[in-house]
Every structure is written in C-alpha cells, then in structure tokens.
Backbone as numpy.savetxt, mean C-alpha at the origin, in Angstrom:
# Nx Ny Nz CAx CAy CAz Cx Cy Cz
-10.66 -8.82 14.66 -10.28 -9.21 15.37 -9.76 -10.06 14.30
-10.56 -10.38 13.57 -10.40 -12.00 12.38 -8.82 -11.47 11.94
-8.72 -10.01 11.12 -7.20 -9.91 10.60 -6.59 -9.83 11.25
-6.56 -9.32 12.89 -5.24 -9.78 13.81 -4.36 -11.49 14.14
-5.96 -11.74 14.23 -5.85 -13.14 13.95 -5.13 -14.59 13.12
-5.95 -13.08 11.46 -4.79 -13.70 10.00 -3.43 -13.50 10.27
-2.90 -12.38 10.95 -1.86 -11.26 10.84 -1.04 -12.15 11.31
-1.41 -12.72 12.59 -0.72 -12.37 13.69 0.06 -12.17 14.69
0.61 -12.69 16.29 1.08 -12.03 16.92 1.67 -11.37 17.12
3.20 -12.02 16.77 4.15 -10.81 16.98 4.26 -10.24 15.32
3.77 -10.29 14.14 3.36 -9.84 13.40 2.79 -8.57 13.21
2.06 -8.47 14.72 1.30 -7.52 14.96 1.88 -6.54 15.89
2.84 -7.18 16.76 3.76 -6.45 17.90 4.64 -5.83 16.71
5.01 -6.39 15.42 6.47 -5.65 15.25 5.66 -4.20 14.28
4.62 -4.95 13.86 4.21 -3.44 13.89 4.06 -2.31 14.82
3.43 -2.68 14.94 2.47 -1.86 16.74 4.32 -1.23 17.55
4.99 -1.77 17.24 6.21 -0.99 17.41 7.56 -0.60 16.66
6.85 -0.24 15.38 8.18 0.23 14.28 8.93 -0.35 14.75
8.90 -2.07 14.54 9.79 -2.69 13.88 9.34 -4.62 12.18
8.81 -3.71 12.30 7.67 -4.67 10.28 8.54 -3.88 9.79
9.63 -4.81 8.61 9.92 -4.65 7.18 9.08 -4.89 6.28
9.52 -4.55 5.44 8.45 -4.18 4.19 8.60 -5.70 3.74
10.20 -6.41 3.66 9.90 -7.71 3.86 9.10 -8.85 3.98
8.95 -8.63 5.62 8.72 -9.30 5.95 6.64 -8.84 6.10
6.10 -8.27 5.39 5.30 -7.73 5.24 4.77 -8.69 3.72
5.40 -8.75 3.20 6.00 -8.73 1.06 5.72 -10.70 2.16
6.48 -11.32 2.62 6.16 -12.46 3.41 5.01 -12.92 4.11
4.54 -12.31 4.17 3.44 -12.83 5.09 2.06 -12.31 4.49
2.62 -12.06 3.38 0.97 -11.03 2.33 0.73 -12.80 1.12
2.45 -13.29 1.73 2.33 -14.52 0.34 2.27 -15.38 0.63
2.66 -15.34 1.85 1.70 -16.71 3.16 0.81 -17.00 2.94
-1.08 -15.51 3.05 -1.71 -15.24 3.76 -3.05 -15.90 2.25
-1.65 -14.76 0.42 -2.37 -14.64 -0.35 -2.54 -16.12 -1.78
-0.56 -16.42 -1.21 -1.25 -17.41 -2.21 0.07 -17.14 -2.94
0.74 -15.80 -2.99 0.83 -14.93 -4.39 1.84 -13.86 -3.31
2.99 -13.51 -4.80 3.65 -12.22 -4.79 3.20 -11.08 -4.47
4.24 -10.47 -3.53 3.02 -9.00 -3.73 4.62 -7.95 -3.41
4.58 -6.87 -4.04 5.76 -6.37 -3.79 5.74 -4.51 -3.19
6.47 -4.16 -2.45 6.07 -3.42 -0.85 6.88 -2.21 -2.33
6.62 -1.20 -2.16 6.89 -0.26 -3.07 6.56 1.44 -2.07
8.53 2.02 -1.79 8.35 2.69 -1.35 8.24 4.15 -1.85
8.17 5.10 -1.21 8.13 5.85 -2.08 7.56 7.02 -1.10
8.32 8.27 -1.81 7.68 10.08 -0.45 6.15 10.57 -1.22
5.66 9.81 -2.08 4.28 10.40 -2.60 3.29 9.70 -2.48
1.89 10.16 -1.38 1.27 9.13 -1.17 0.12 9.22 -1.77
0.49 10.08 -3.05 -1.13 9.61 -3.91 -0.38 8.27 -4.89
0.36 7.78 -5.08 0.18 6.03 -5.72 0.11 4.67 -4.64
-0.61 5.27 -3.32 -1.70 4.31 -2.97 -2.79 4.23 -3.37
-3.26 4.84 -4.46 -5.29 5.25 -4.97 -5.37 4.12 -4.86
-6.69 3.83 -4.96 -7.20 1.54 -5.09 -8.02 2.61 -6.39
-7.24 2.00 -7.28 -8.58 1.45 -8.24 -9.07 0.58 -9.47
-10.08 0.86 -8.66 -10.91 -0.59 -8.95 -12.15 -0.75 -9.39
-12.56 0.92 -9.79 -14.09 1.43 -9.90 -13.80 2.85 -11.05
-14.71 2.57 -12.02 -14.46 4.09 -13.09 -14.31 5.03 -12.43
-14.72 5.67 -11.28 -15.11 6.94 -10.58 -13.15 7.48 -9.78
-12.28 5.82 -9.53 -11.27 6.12 -8.85 -10.08 6.22 -10.02
-10.85 5.90 -11.66 -9.26 5.65 -12.47 -9.83 7.07 -13.29
-11.30 8.00 -12.98 -10.85 9.10 -12.78 -10.39 10.44 -11.92
-10.18 9.68 -10.68 -9.58 10.36 -9.81 -8.37 10.26 -10.26
-7.62 8.44 -10.59 -5.96 8.66 -10.42 -5.89 9.43 -11.60
-6.06 9.39 -12.90 -5.68 10.15 -14.05 -6.22 12.19 -13.77
-7.17 12.30 -12.96 -7.01 14.00 -12.28 -5.18 14.00 -11.75
-5.53 13.53 -11.29 -3.59 13.20 -10.57 -2.87 12.54 -11.20
-3.06 12.65 -12.00 -1.51 12.11 -13.24 -1.25 14.15 -13.87
-2.74 13.54 -14.52 -2.85 15.39 -15.31 -1.98 16.35 -14.43
-2.61 16.75 -13.34 -1.35 17.28 -12.22 -0.28 17.11 -12.15
0.24 16.14 -11.99 1.68 16.36 -11.95 2.57 16.32 -13.04
1.58 16.51 -14.45 1.61 16.88 -15.97 2.29 18.03 -15.69
1.41 19.21 -15.68 1.41 21.04 -15.70 2.52 21.68 -15.06
3.31 22.05 -15.78 4.65 23.02 -14.98 3.43 23.93 -13.72
3.90 23.98 -12.72 3.69 24.51 -11.65 3.93 26.36 -11.60
3.27 26.99 -11.79 3.26 28.24 -12.06 3.54 29.21 -10.07
4.63 30.37 -10.26 5.08 30.14 -9.55 4.04 31.88 -8.51
C-alpha cells in the first residue's frame, strides 16, 4: 500500500494496463530518489540479479562463467 501511494495512481494504472513506458519509470524513479537511473531492455533476465552480498557476487560470477563456456551438443 505504501509503495502504491509513493508511485501514484496514474503510474499504477499505466503499469497494470501495460501502457507504462521505460522513460516514465526512469522519470518517476528520479523524482522519488533524486537520482538518475536507466532502464535496460534485454532478452536475458539474468542481468537483473541483485549483487549486494558476497553470496550474490558468487552467483553472478557463476552465471557469467557459464555464459563464457562453449555449449556442447
């Protein structure tokens, strides 16, 4: 409920109806946090891994290492 209030009604309606644009999200984040951010469009969801603990870093490194290995048939 608090997050909904923070984001605003118009923002949430657009989000729920699939009409929210990345630029609008970036602008709202800047308004709320007072700093710029950038959305990244990617076909690879693994880029969204949160890395703020040593265990997260280990996971990120493991994922990146997997990507570098040649795939066997």
